PDB file of C-alpha atoms in Angstrom:
ATOM      1  CA  UNK U 270      84.340 101.736 143.682  1.00 36.00           C
ATOM      2  CA  UNK U 271      86.569 101.277 146.677  1.00 38.00           C
ATOM      3  CA  UNK U 272      88.496 104.340 147.750  1.00 42.00           C
ATOM      4  CA  UNK U 273      90.961 105.723 150.214  1.00 47.00           C
ATOM      5  CA  UNK U 274      89.677 108.074 152.904  1.00 42.00           C
ATOM      6  CA  UNK U 275      90.937 110.083 155.869  1.00 40.00           C
ATOM      7  CA  UNK U 276      89.692 110.417 159.449  1.00 44.00           C
ATOM      8  CA  UNK U 277      90.710 114.016 160.192  1.00 45.00           C
ATOM      9  CA  UNK U 278      90.325 116.838 157.703  1.00 85.00           C
ATOM     10  CA  UNK U 279      92.381 119.330 159.761  1.00 90.00           C
ATOM     11  CA  UNK U 280      95.079 118.763 162.360  1.00 92.00           C
ATOM     12  CA  UNK U 281      96.588 121.585 164.382  1.00 95.00           C
ATOM     13  CA  UNK U 282      99.765 120.977 166.380  1.00 96.00           C
ATOM     14  CA  UNK U 283     102.348 123.015 168.241  1.00 97.00           C
ATOM     15  CA  UNK U 284     105.802 123.402 166.782  1.00 97.00           C
ATOM     16  CA  UNK U 285     108.051 120.698 168.194  1.00 97.00           C
ATOM     17  CA  UNK U 286     105.246 118.258 168.907  1.00 97.00           C
ATOM     18  CA  UNK U 287     104.789 114.999 167.044  1.00 97.00           C
ATOM     19  CA  UNK U 288     102.001 114.772 164.462  1.00 97.00           C
ATOM     20  CA  UNK U 289      99.993 111.742 163.503  1.00 96.00           C
ATOM     21  CA  UNK U 290      97.880 111.756 160.344  1.00 96.00           C
ATOM     22  CA  UNK U 291      95.548 108.838 159.796  1.00 94.00           C
ATOM     23  CA  UNK U 292      94.078 107.212 156.726  1.00 93.00           C
ATOM     24  CA  UNK U 293      91.689 104.328 156.126  1.00 91.00           C
ATOM     25  CA  UNK U 294      91.667 102.319 152.942  1.00 87.00           C
ATOM     26  CA  UNK U 295      89.040  99.922 151.724  1.00 78.00           C
ATOM     27  CA  UNK U 296      90.610  97.981 148.857  1.00 86.00           C
ATOM     28  CA  UNK U 297      92.031  94.847 150.442  1.00 88.00           C
ATOM     29  CA  UNK U 298      93.893  94.078 147.195  1.00 86.00           C
ATOM     30  CA  UNK U 299      96.038  97.206 147.493  1.00 89.00           C
ATOM     31  CA  UNK U 300      99.610  96.272 148.219  1.00 88.00           C
ATOM     32  CA  UNK U 301     101.440  99.562 148.075  1.00 90.00           C
ATOM     33  CA  UNK U 302     100.782 102.784 149.963  1.00 93.00           C
ATOM     34  CA  UNK U 303     102.236 106.240 149.717  1.00 93.00           C
ATOM     35  CA  UNK U 304     102.091 109.531 151.576  1.00 95.00           C
ATOM     36  CA  UNK U 305     102.305 112.815 149.712  1.00 94.00           C
ATOM     37  CA  UNK U 306     102.670 116.386 150.943  1.00 95.00           C
ATOM     38  CA  UNK U 307     101.099 119.230 149.017  1.00 93.00           C
ATOM     39  CA  UNK U 308     101.927 122.832 149.750  1.00 91.00           C
ATOM     40  CA  UNK U 309      99.687 125.602 148.537  1.00 87.00           C
ATOM     41  CA  UNK U 310      99.936 126.168 144.797  1.00 85.00           C
ATOM     42  CA  UNK U 311     102.249 123.226 144.218  1.00 89.00           C
ATOM     43  CA  UNK U 312     101.920 119.660 143.055  1.00 90.00           C
ATOM     44  CA  UNK U 313     102.090 116.815 145.583  1.00 92.00           C
ATOM     45  CA  UNK U 314     105.529 115.772 146.763  1.00 92.00           C
ATOM     46  CA  UNK U 315     106.403 112.171 147.606  1.00 90.00           C
ATOM     47  CA  UNK U 316     107.208 111.662 151.308  1.00 94.00           C
ATOM     48  CA  UNK U 317     107.409 107.964 152.028  1.00 94.00           C
ATOM     49  CA  UNK U 318     105.979 104.671 150.847  1.00 93.00           C
ATOM     50  CA  UNK U 319     105.391 101.217 152.249  1.00 94.00           C
ATOM     51  CA  UNK U 320     104.616  97.851 150.721  1.00 91.00           C
ATOM     52  CA  UNK U 321     102.061  95.523 152.201  1.00 91.00           C
ATOM     53  CA  UNK U 322     104.686  93.029 153.359  1.00 93.00           C
ATOM     54  CA  UNK U 323     105.844  95.595 155.908  1.00 95.00           C
ATOM     55  CA  UNK U 324     104.069  97.210 158.840  1.00 96.00           C
ATOM     56  CA  UNK U 325     106.479 100.041 159.544  1.00 97.00           C
ATOM     57  CA  UNK U 326     108.926 102.133 157.614  1.00 97.00           C
ATOM     58  CA  UNK U 327     110.989 105.072 158.768  1.00 97.00           C
ATOM     59  CA  UNK U 328     112.364 108.042 156.914  1.00 94.00           C
ATOM     60  CA  UNK U 329     113.841 111.308 157.987  1.00 92.00           C
ATOM     61  CA  UNK U 330     111.538 112.548 160.789  1.00 96.00           C
ATOM     62  CA  UNK U 331     108.683 110.533 159.306  1.00 98.00           C
ATOM     63  CA  UNK U 332     107.358 107.066 159.990  1.00 98.00           C
ATOM     64  CA  UNK U 333     104.590 105.252 158.156  1.00 97.00           C
ATOM     65  CA  UNK U 334     102.641 102.509 159.899  1.00 97.00           C
ATOM     66  CA  UNK U 335     100.458 100.009 158.093  1.00 97.00           C
ATOM     67  CA  UNK U 336      97.840  97.882 159.818  1.00 96.00           C
ATOM     68  CA  UNK U 337      96.415  95.529 157.215  1.00 93.00           C
ATOM     69  CA  UNK U 338      94.055  93.905 159.711  1.00 93.00           C
ATOM     70  CA  UNK U 339      92.010  97.077 160.062  1.00 93.00           C
ATOM     71  CA  UNK U 340      93.092  98.615 156.743  1.00 93.00           C
ATOM     72  CA  UNK U 341      94.667 101.617 158.391  1.00 94.00           C
ATOM     73  CA  UNK U 342      97.645 103.735 157.441  1.00 95.00           C
ATOM     74  CA  UNK U 343      99.262 106.509 159.460  1.00 97.00           C
ATOM     75  CA  UNK U 344     102.002 109.058 158.980  1.00 97.00           C
ATOM     76  CA  UNK U 345     103.952 110.196 162.009  1.00 98.00           C
ATOM     77  CA  UNK U 346     106.012 113.363 161.822  1.00 98.00           C
ATOM     78  CA  UNK U 347     108.494 113.894 164.623  1.00 97.00           C
ATOM     79  CA  UNK U 348     109.282 117.352 165.996  1.00 97.00           C
ATOM     80  CA  UNK U 349     106.845 119.079 163.657  1.00 97.00           C
ATOM     81  CA  UNK U 350     108.127 122.280 162.113  1.00 96.00           C
ATOM     82  CA  UNK U 351     106.313 125.241 160.507  1.00 95.00           C
ATOM     83  CA  UNK U 352     107.563 123.994 157.123  1.00 95.00           C
ATOM     84  CA  UNK U 353     105.535 120.842 157.622  1.00 97.00           C
ATOM     85  CA  UNK U 354     102.310 122.829 157.285  1.00 96.00           C
ATOM     86  CA  UNK U 355     100.599 121.456 154.190  1.00 94.00           C
ATOM     87  CA  UNK U 356      97.905 119.063 153.052  1.00 93.00           C
ATOM     88  CA  UNK U 357      98.873 115.429 153.376  1.00 95.00           C
ATOM     89  CA  UNK U 358      97.410 112.754 151.142  1.00 93.00           C
ATOM     90  CA  UNK U 359      97.569 109.027 151.482  1.00 93.00           C
ATOM     91  CA  UNK U 360      97.321 106.958 148.326  1.00 92.00           C
ATOM     92  CA  UNK U 361      97.028 103.305 147.497  1.00 90.00           C
ATOM     93  CA  UNK U 362      98.219 101.330 144.537  1.00 86.00           C
ATOM     94  CA  UNK U 363      97.494  97.945 143.051  1.00 79.00           C
ATOM     95  CA  UNK U 364      99.044  95.876 140.324  1.00 71.00           C
ATOM     96  CA  UNK U 365      96.906  95.547 137.215  1.00 65.00           C
ATOM     97  CA  UNK U 366      97.118  93.090 134.291  1.00 63.00           C
ATOM     98  CA  UNK U 367      99.548  95.309 132.396  1.00 61.00           C
ATOM     99  CA  UNK U 368     101.518  96.624 135.358  1.00 63.00           C
ATOM    100  CA  UNK U 369     100.965  99.058 138.177  1.00 64.00           C
ATOM    101  CA  UNK U 370      97.805 101.103 137.996  1.00 70.00           C
ATOM    102  CA  UNK U 371      97.601 104.762 138.850  1.00 74.00           C
ATOM    103  CA  UNK U 372      97.316 105.818 142.460  1.00 82.00           C
ATOM    104  CA  UNK U 373      94.022 106.282 144.256  1.00 85.00           C
ATOM    105  CA  UNK U 374      94.267 109.304 146.518  1.00 87.00           C
ATOM    106  CA  UNK U 375      92.381 110.149 149.666  1.00 84.00           C
ATOM    107  CA  UNK U 376      90.790 113.548 150.207  1.00 79.00           C
ATOM    108  CA  UNK U 377      93.637 114.920 152.327  1.00 89.00           C
ATOM    109  CA  UNK U 378      94.338 116.222 155.839  1.00 92.00           C
ATOM    110  CA  UNK U 379      95.485 119.768 156.414  1.00 93.00           C
ATOM    111  CA  UNK U 380      98.279 120.019 158.974  1.00 95.00           C
ATOM    112  CA  UNK U 381      98.642 123.393 160.659  1.00 94.00           C
ATOM    113  CA  UNK U 382     101.736 123.950 162.781  1.00 96.00           C
ATOM    114  CA  UNK U 383     101.386 126.657 165.401  1.00 92.00           C
ATOM    115  CA  UNK U 384     104.611 128.479 166.364  1.00 88.00           C
TER     116      UNK U 384
ATOM    117  CA  UNK S1113     117.663 118.702 136.993  1.00 55.00           C
ATOM    118  CA  UNK S1114     114.434 119.682 135.282  1.00 80.00           C
ATOM    119  CA  UNK S1115     111.242 118.454 136.811  1.00 92.00           C
ATOM    120  CA  UNK S1116     107.813 117.960 135.316  1.00 95.00           C
ATOM    121  CA  UNK S1117     106.559 121.090 133.608  1.00 96.00           C
ATOM    122  CA  UNK S1118     103.034 121.996 132.591  1.00 97.00           C
ATOM    123  CA  UNK S1119     101.586 124.721 130.456  1.00 97.00           C
ATOM    124  CA  UNK S1120      99.769 126.949 130.653  1.00 97.00           C
ATOM    125  CA  UNK S1121      99.867 127.571 134.379  1.00 96.00           C
ATOM    126  CA  UNK S1122      96.459 129.205 134.224  1.00 97.00           C
ATOM    127  CA  UNK S1123      93.722 128.981 131.626  1.00 98.00           C
ATOM    128  CA  UNK S1124      90.417 130.813 131.585  1.00 98.00           C
ATOM    129  CA  UNK S1125      87.983 129.723 128.913  1.00 98.00           C
ATOM    130  CA  UNK S1126      84.365 130.185 128.032  1.00 97.00           C
ATOM    131  CA  UNK S1127      81.890 127.371 128.420  1.00 97.00           C
ATOM    132  CA  UNK S1128      81.702 125.312 125.268  1.00 97.00           C
ATOM    133  CA  UNK S1129      85.226 126.013 124.075  1.00 98.00           C
ATOM    134  CA  UNK S1130      87.930 123.367 123.713  1.00 98.00           C
ATOM    135  CA  UNK S1131      91.154 123.503 125.739  1.00 98.00           C
ATOM    136  CA  UNK S1132      94.464 121.725 125.445  1.00 98.00           C
ATOM    137  CA  UNK S1133      96.802 121.254 128.389  1.00 98.00           C
ATOM    138  CA  UNK S1134     100.423 120.233 128.009  1.00 97.00           C
ATOM    139  CA  UNK S1135     102.762 118.161 130.157  1.00 97.00           C
ATOM    140  CA  UNK S1136     106.498 117.684 129.738  1.00 96.00           C
ATOM    141  CA  UNK S1137     107.600 114.760 131.926  1.00 95.00           C
ATOM    142  CA  UNK S1138     111.034 114.117 133.338  1.00 94.00           C
ATOM    143  CA  UNK S1139     113.337 112.766 130.648  1.00 92.00           C
ATOM    144  CA  UNK S1140     113.519 108.986 130.740  1.00 89.00           C
ATOM    145  CA  UNK S1141     110.319 108.492 132.702  1.00 90.00           C
ATOM    146  CA  UNK S1142     108.194 105.947 130.908  1.00 88.00           C
ATOM    147  CA  UNK S1143     105.051 106.416 132.990  1.00 89.00           C
ATOM    148  CA  UNK S1144     102.883 109.526 132.822  1.00 92.00           C
ATOM    149  CA  UNK S1145      99.691 110.292 134.705  1.00 93.00           C
ATOM    150  CA  UNK S1146      97.017 112.949 134.543  1.00 96.00           C
ATOM    151  CA  UNK S1147      94.959 113.850 137.617  1.00 95.00           C
ATOM    152  CA  UNK S1148      92.276 116.417 138.342  1.00 96.00           C
ATOM    153  CA  UNK S1149      92.056 118.236 141.667  1.00 92.00           C
ATOM    154  CA  UNK S1150      89.017 120.262 142.554  1.00 88.00           C
ATOM    155  CA  UNK S1151      89.350 122.955 145.193  1.00 83.00           C
ATOM    156  CA  UNK S1152      89.916 121.476 148.634  1.00 78.00           C
ATOM    157  CA  UNK S1153      89.716 117.926 147.399  1.00 81.00           C
ATOM    158  CA  UNK S1154      92.020 115.040 146.647  1.00 83.00           C
ATOM    159  CA  UNK S1155      93.426 113.993 143.331  1.00 89.00           C
ATOM    160  CA  UNK S1156      91.154 112.245 140.872  1.00 91.00           C
ATOM    161  CA  UNK S1157      92.892 109.901 138.448  1.00 90.00           C
ATOM    162  CA  UNK S1158      92.164 110.569 134.776  1.00 95.00           C
ATOM    163  CA  UNK S1159      94.529 108.626 132.527  1.00 93.00           C
ATOM    164  CA  UNK S1160      97.817 106.717 132.693  1.00 90.00           C
ATOM    165  CA  UNK S1161     100.423 106.073 130.010  1.00 90.00           C
ATOM    166  CA  UNK S1162     103.087 103.399 130.437  1.00 86.00           C
ATOM    167  CA  UNK S1163     105.609 102.988 127.652  1.00 83.00           C
ATOM    168  CA  UNK S1164     104.071 101.570 124.507  1.00 83.00           C
ATOM    169  CA  UNK S1165     101.181  99.889 126.309  1.00 84.00           C
ATOM    170  CA  UNK S1166      97.619 100.980 125.657  1.00 86.00           C
ATOM    171  CA  UNK S1167      96.800 103.840 128.049  1.00 90.00           C
ATOM    172  CA  UNK S1168      94.577 103.255 131.043  1.00 88.00           C
ATOM    173  CA  UNK S1169      91.677 105.633 130.343  1.00 91.00           C
ATOM    174  CA  UNK S1170      89.442 104.324 133.095  1.00 88.00           C
ATOM    175  CA  UNK S1171      89.437 107.629 134.980  1.00 91.00           C
ATOM    176  CA  UNK S1172      88.282 109.902 132.178  1.00 95.00           C
ATOM    177  CA  UNK S1173      84.918 111.344 133.297  1.00 95.00           C
ATOM    178  CA  UNK S1174      83.351 111.654 129.855  1.00 95.00           C
ATOM    179  CA  UNK S1175      84.098 111.372 126.153  1.00 96.00           C
ATOM    180  CA  UNK S1176      84.829 115.108 126.127  1.00 98.00           C
ATOM    181  CA  UNK S1177      88.161 114.242 127.731  1.00 98.00           C
ATOM    182  CA  UNK S1178      91.034 112.717 125.790  1.00 97.00           C
ATOM    183  CA  UNK S1179      94.792 112.565 126.064  1.00 97.00           C
ATOM    184  CA  UNK S1180      97.696 111.685 123.861  1.00 96.00           C
ATOM    185  CA  UNK S1181     101.338 111.034 124.461  1.00 95.00           C
ATOM    186  CA  UNK S1182     104.127 111.195 121.914  1.00 85.00           C
ATOM    187  CA  UNK S1183     106.431 108.280 122.613  1.00 81.00           C
ATOM    188  CA  UNK S1184     107.804 108.730 126.102  1.00 80.00           C
ATOM    189  CA  UNK S1185     107.730 112.498 126.037  1.00 89.00           C
ATOM    190  CA  UNK S1186     105.125 115.227 125.858  1.00 95.00           C
ATOM    191  CA  UNK S1187     101.493 114.568 126.656  1.00 97.00           C
ATOM    192  CA  UNK S1188      98.449 116.697 125.947  1.00 98.00           C
ATOM    193  CA  UNK S1189      95.109 116.537 127.711  1.00 98.00           C
ATOM    194  CA  UNK S1190      92.220 117.866 125.643  1.00 98.00           C
ATOM    195  CA  UNK S1191      88.847 118.842 127.012  1.00 98.00           C
ATOM    196  CA  UNK S1192      86.193 119.491 124.389  1.00 98.00           C
ATOM    197  CA  UNK S1193      83.106 121.634 124.886  1.00 98.00           C
ATOM    198  CA  UNK S1194      84.207 122.655 128.370  1.00 98.00           C
ATOM    199  CA  UNK S1195      81.654 122.856 131.163  1.00 97.00           C
ATOM    200  CA  UNK S1196      81.831 124.805 134.411  1.00 96.00           C
ATOM    201  CA  UNK S1197      82.285 121.578 136.374  1.00 96.00           C
ATOM    202  CA  UNK S1198      85.551 121.064 134.490  1.00 97.00           C
ATOM    203  CA  UNK S1199      87.063 123.931 136.482  1.00 97.00           C
ATOM    204  CA  UNK S1200      89.904 122.461 138.529  1.00 96.00           C
ATOM    205  CA  UNK S1201      93.666 122.109 138.690  1.00 96.00           C
ATOM    206  CA  UNK S1202      94.930 119.498 136.256  1.00 97.00           C
ATOM    207  CA  UNK S1203      98.086 117.810 137.478  1.00 96.00           C
ATOM    208  CA  UNK S1204     100.527 115.747 135.489  1.00 96.00           C
ATOM    209  CA  UNK S1205     103.011 113.336 137.041  1.00 94.00           C
ATOM    210  CA  UNK S1206     105.713 111.086 135.715  1.00 92.00           C
ATOM    211  CA  UNK S1207     107.619 108.168 137.171  1.00 87.00           C
ATOM    212  CA  UNK S1208     110.364 105.819 136.029  1.00 84.00           C
ATOM    213  CA  UNK S1209     107.658 103.270 135.283  1.00 70.00           C
ATOM    214  CA  UNK S1210     107.316  99.543 135.682  1.00 61.00           C
ATOM    215  CA  UNK S1211     107.094  98.147 139.152  1.00 58.00           C
ATOM    216  CA  UNK S1212     109.979 100.185 140.501  1.00 57.00           C
ATOM    217  CA  UNK S1213     108.809 102.589 143.203  1.00 58.00           C
ATOM    218  CA  UNK S1214     105.445 103.083 141.481  1.00 61.00           C
ATOM    219  CA  UNK S1215     104.374 105.608 144.057  1.00 65.00           C
ATOM    220  CA  UNK S1216     107.342 107.862 143.545  1.00 77.00           C
ATOM    221  CA  UNK S1217     105.550 110.065 141.097  1.00 86.00           C
ATOM    222  CA  UNK S1218     106.945 113.472 140.358  1.00 90.00           C
ATOM    223  CA  UNK S1219     104.251 116.070 139.922  1.00 93.00           C
ATOM    224  CA  UNK S1220     104.204 119.204 137.874  1.00 95.00           C
ATOM    225  CA  UNK S1221     102.821 122.481 139.259  1.00 94.00           C
ATOM    226  CA  UNK S1222      99.491 121.941 137.525  1.00 96.00           C
ATOM    227  CA  UNK S1223      97.298 123.948 135.186  1.00 97.00           C
ATOM    228  CA  UNK S1224      94.476 125.842 136.836  1.00 96.00           C
ATOM    229  CA  UNK S1225      91.490 125.741 134.484  1.00 98.00           C
ATOM    230  CA  UNK S1226      88.586 128.106 134.995  1.00 97.00           C
ATOM    231  CA  UNK S1227      85.510 127.736 132.816  1.00 97.00           C
ATOM    232  CA  UNK S1228      83.277 130.798 132.839  1.00 96.00           C
TER     233      UNK S1228
END
């Protein structure tokens, strides 16, 4: 079936720099996208989401960009901090006949922040 | 407030035995999800409960896997005749349900299952 994937398995950045994590999706029917952060030994934590009628959404230090033309999603983290070190997952969602289906997750990108 | 809890946190079992994993969702959340995460990989959807609707079982990998949910509360995931490839972290998540912020799922800490 169609799935969500990631370009970069590991990203290493210097503290204070901006980070960009990329994700490609293949299901053109998906209309809702989410980024999750997972720290070691913990469950994923919701970061930010975006619906397909938008191409940009900003949160606190994070921005998600959606390019539906090329089916690409990115997460930008401003002024990256050591606490941002984690695995980041993108996920897509689609409405089913009885409501929203479960999320389809990508394989994840590990972000390493160097002090 | 209390988040999603799962028990046990770790489970070691012998191949061929049955295991039961428990999830307590956030009170009032009508949607509940089970995922499997193998080491170094993403989350694999297993099953989804939404209110009184029939569960979406499309992600269950075999008939050895089953799950139940009591109303809008506790859920149990049962794996019968466990195999070594079942070894993974099993994550439960809940959300308010419906079309409201469907991605804002709140995850539990997971149960790490090791089949020897």
